[in-house]
Amino acid sequence: MKQRDKLGQIQQHWDQALSRQKFPMSAMYHGLTEEHQRVPWRSVMCGNKARLRAVICLWLACHKKLSTKDRLRRFGMIQSSDCSICNCADESINHLFFNCSGTREIWGNILDWLGRRHDPREWDMELAWIIENTKGKGWKSALLKMATAETVYNVWHYRNSMCFGTVVDKQVIERNIIDNIVYRSWQYPTLRSHVAKLMM
Ligand SMILES: [Zn+2]
């Protein structure tokens, strides 16, 4: 019922539905949702071969629903929203991925490993760049998608560790991201040879 105001925009679907003997609820649902709920970062999520937990973490980041300190402060749960990693800025999605001095280097090194010449920027701009570079179906696009999900997941864990006072070596995080990309890619013959070259 919340979608009823949108019916005017999809008159064609409505007329078709009424002209049938049986009301096709599924056709109406798709008619109502397909135009309005397509997100620009669809290409980054579709067919992403990273671990499911990493893809879910990326999905939350794209929706800006990770519990960063700026959100927690807005909900009145904490007083300070200083970044858990650098302590120099408000901890938001835009800052944490990858404007923060502590995480920019990680993403920069992963991009270097992938052979991408690109300077990391803050999340909104970085996501736009990632979307632009993951539109194709080739191996470069597949690896960048995986790298994005695995990096967001590992950076989020890094941030959580820092929150609880655990010291984490950034080189271990980078190694972990690369290991996961290599391990996952190895299952796909179309990616295996390209990843093997990156490892040389
Ligand atoms: Zn920071």
Coordinates of C-alpha atoms and ligand atoms in Angstrom, one line a residue:
M1 CA 0.0 0.0 0.0
K2 CA 3.0 2.3 0.6
Q3 CA 3.7 2.1 -3.1
R4 CA 0.2 3.2 -4.2
D5 CA 1.2 6.8 -5.0
K6 CA 3.7 5.4 -7.6
L7 CA 0.9 3.6 -9.5
G8 CA 0.5 6.6 -11.7
Q9 CA 4.0 6.2 -13.0
I10 CA 3.5 2.7 -14.0
Q11 CA 0.0 2.9 -15.5
Q12 CA 1.0 0.4 -18.2
H13 CA 1.7 -2.3 -15.6
W14 CA -1.6 -1.5 -13.8
D15 CA -3.7 -1.7 -17.0
Q16 CA -2.1 -5.0 -18.0
A17 CA -2.7 -6.4 -14.5
L18 CA -6.4 -5.4 -14.6
S19 CA -6.9 -6.8 -18.1
R20 CA -6.0 -10.3 -16.9
Q21 CA -8.4 -12.7 -15.3
K22 CA -6.1 -13.3 -12.4
F23 CA -4.4 -10.4 -10.7
P24 CA -0.6 -11.1 -11.1
M25 CA 0.8 -9.7 -7.8
S26 CA 4.4 -10.7 -8.7
A27 CA 4.3 -8.8 -12.0
M28 CA 3.0 -5.7 -10.1
Y29 CA 5.7 -6.1 -7.5
H30 CA 8.4 -6.1 -10.1
G31 CA 6.8 -3.3 -12.0
L32 CA 6.8 -1.2 -8.8
T33 CA 10.3 -2.0 -7.8
E34 CA 12.5 -2.3 -10.9
E35 CA 12.6 1.4 -11.8
H36 CA 12.8 2.8 -8.3
Q37 CA 15.1 0.5 -6.3
R38 CA 18.1 0.1 -8.7
V39 CA 21.1 1.3 -6.9
P40 CA 24.2 2.7 -8.8
W41 CA 26.5 0.3 -7.0
R42 CA 24.6 -2.8 -8.4
S43 CA 27.6 -3.7 -10.6
V44 CA 29.9 -3.9 -7.6
M45 CA 27.6 -6.4 -5.8
C46 CA 26.5 -8.5 -8.7
G47 CA 28.6 -11.6 -9.2
N48 CA 31.1 -10.5 -6.5
K49 CA 33.2 -13.6 -5.8
A50 CA 34.5 -12.4 -2.4
R51 CA 33.4 -14.2 0.8
L52 CA 29.7 -13.8 1.6
R53 CA 30.6 -12.0 4.9
A54 CA 32.7 -9.5 3.0
V55 CA 30.0 -8.9 0.4
I56 CA 27.4 -8.3 3.2
C57 CA 29.8 -5.9 4.9
L58 CA 30.3 -4.0 1.5
W59 CA 26.5 -3.9 1.1
L60 CA 26.1 -2.3 4.5
A61 CA 28.8 0.2 3.7
C62 CA 27.1 1.1 0.4
H63 CA 23.9 1.7 2.4
K64 CA 26.0 3.6 4.9
K65 CA 24.5 1.4 7.6
L66 CA 27.7 0.2 9.3
S67 CA 27.8 1.4 13.0
T68 CA 30.4 4.1 12.6
K69 CA 30.8 6.4 15.5
D70 CA 29.1 9.4 13.8
R71 CA 25.9 7.2 13.6
L72 CA 26.2 6.0 17.2
R73 CA 26.6 9.6 18.4
R74 CA 23.5 10.6 16.4
F75 CA 21.6 7.9 18.2
G76 CA 22.9 9.2 21.5
M77 CA 24.8 6.0 22.3
I78 CA 28.3 7.6 22.6
Q79 CA 29.7 11.1 23.3
S80 CA 32.7 11.3 21.0
S81 CA 32.8 10.3 17.3
D82 CA 36.6 10.6 16.9
C83 CA 37.9 8.1 14.4
S84 CA 38.9 4.8 16.1
I85 CA 42.0 4.6 13.9
C86 CA 43.5 8.0 13.5
N87 CA 41.7 10.0 16.2
C88 CA 41.8 13.1 13.9
A89 CA 38.4 13.2 12.3
D90 CA 34.8 12.3 12.7
E91 CA 34.4 8.6 12.1
S92 CA 32.0 8.3 9.2
I93 CA 31.8 5.9 6.2
N94 CA 33.3 8.7 4.1
H95 CA 36.2 9.1 6.3
L96 CA 36.9 5.5 7.3
F97 CA 36.9 4.2 3.7
F98 CA 39.4 5.6 2.5
N99 CA 40.1 9.1 3.6
C100 CA 41.6 8.0 7.0
S101 CA 45.4 8.0 7.1
G102 CA 45.3 4.5 8.6
T103 CA 43.2 2.9 5.9
R104 CA 44.1 4.8 2.8
E105 CA 47.5 3.1 2.7
I106 CA 45.9 -0.4 2.9
W107 CA 43.6 0.3 0.0
G108 CA 46.4 2.0 -2.0
N109 CA 48.6 -1.0 -1.6
I110 CA 45.9 -3.4 -2.7
L111 CA 45.3 -1.3 -5.8
D112 CA 49.0 -1.3 -6.4
W113 CA 49.0 -5.1 -6.2
L114 CA 46.1 -5.2 -8.7
G115 CA 48.2 -3.0 -11.0
R116 CA 45.7 -0.1 -10.7
R117 CA 47.1 3.4 -10.8
H118 CA 44.7 5.3 -8.7
D119 CA 44.9 7.5 -5.5
P120 CA 42.3 6.5 -3.0
R121 CA 39.7 9.2 -2.1
E122 CA 36.8 9.4 0.3
W123 CA 34.1 6.8 0.1
D124 CA 31.5 8.5 -2.2
M125 CA 34.1 9.4 -4.8
E126 CA 35.9 6.1 -4.4
L127 CA 32.7 4.1 -4.8
A128 CA 31.9 6.1 -8.0
W129 CA 35.4 5.2 -9.4
I130 CA 34.9 1.5 -8.4
I131 CA 31.4 1.5 -10.1
E132 CA 33.0 3.0 -13.2
N133 CA 35.7 0.3 -13.3
T134 CA 33.5 -2.7 -12.5
K135 CA 31.0 -2.4 -15.3
G136 CA 32.7 -4.9 -17.6
K137 CA 32.7 -8.7 -17.2
G138 CA 36.4 -9.2 -17.5
W139 CA 38.9 -10.4 -15.0
K140 CA 40.0 -6.9 -14.0
S141 CA 36.5 -6.0 -13.0
A142 CA 36.0 -9.3 -11.1
L143 CA 39.2 -8.8 -9.1
L144 CA 38.4 -5.2 -8.3
K145 CA 35.0 -6.2 -7.0
M146 CA 36.5 -8.8 -4.8
A147 CA 39.2 -6.5 -3.6
T148 CA 36.7 -3.9 -2.7
A149 CA 34.6 -6.3 -0.6
E150 CA 37.5 -7.9 1.1
T151 CA 39.2 -4.6 1.9
V152 CA 36.0 -3.0 3.3
Y153 CA 35.5 -6.1 5.5
N154 CA 39.1 -6.2 6.7
V155 CA 39.2 -2.4 7.3
W156 CA 36.0 -2.7 9.3
H157 CA 37.5 -5.5 11.4
Y158 CA 40.7 -3.4 11.8
R159 CA 38.5 -0.5 13.1
N160 CA 36.7 -2.8 15.5
S161 CA 40.0 -4.1 16.9
M162 CA 41.3 -0.6 17.4
C163 CA 38.0 0.2 19.3
F164 CA 38.8 -2.5 21.7
G165 CA 42.5 -1.6 22.0
T166 CA 43.9 -4.5 20.0
V167 CA 47.0 -3.6 18.1
V168 CA 46.9 -4.9 14.5
D169 CA 49.7 -4.9 12.0
K170 CA 48.6 -3.3 8.8
Q171 CA 50.8 -5.6 6.7
V172 CA 48.9 -8.6 8.2
I173 CA 45.6 -7.0 7.0
E174 CA 46.9 -6.4 3.5
R175 CA 48.3 -10.0 3.4
N176 CA 44.9 -11.3 4.6
I177 CA 43.0 -9.3 1.9
I178 CA 45.4 -10.6 -0.9
D179 CA 45.3 -14.2 0.4
N180 CA 41.5 -14.2 0.3
I181 CA 41.4 -12.7 -3.2
V182 CA 44.0 -15.4 -4.4
Y183 CA 42.2 -18.2 -2.6
R184 CA 38.7 -17.3 -4.0
S185 CA 40.0 -16.5 -7.5
W186 CA 41.8 -19.9 -7.8
Q187 CA 38.5 -21.7 -8.0
Y188 CA 37.7 -19.8 -11.3
P189 CA 39.8 -20.9 -14.4
T190 CA 39.2 -17.5 -16.0
L191 CA 40.8 -15.7 -13.0
R192 CA 43.5 -18.2 -12.0
S193 CA 46.1 -17.3 -14.6
H194 CA 45.7 -13.5 -14.0
V195 CA 46.0 -13.9 -10.3
A196 CA 49.1 -16.1 -10.8
K197 CA 50.8 -13.3 -12.7
L198 CA 49.9 -10.8 -10.0
M199 CA 51.7 -13.1 -7.5
M200 CA 55.0 -13.2 -9.5
Ligands
ZN1 ZN 40.7 8.1 10.7

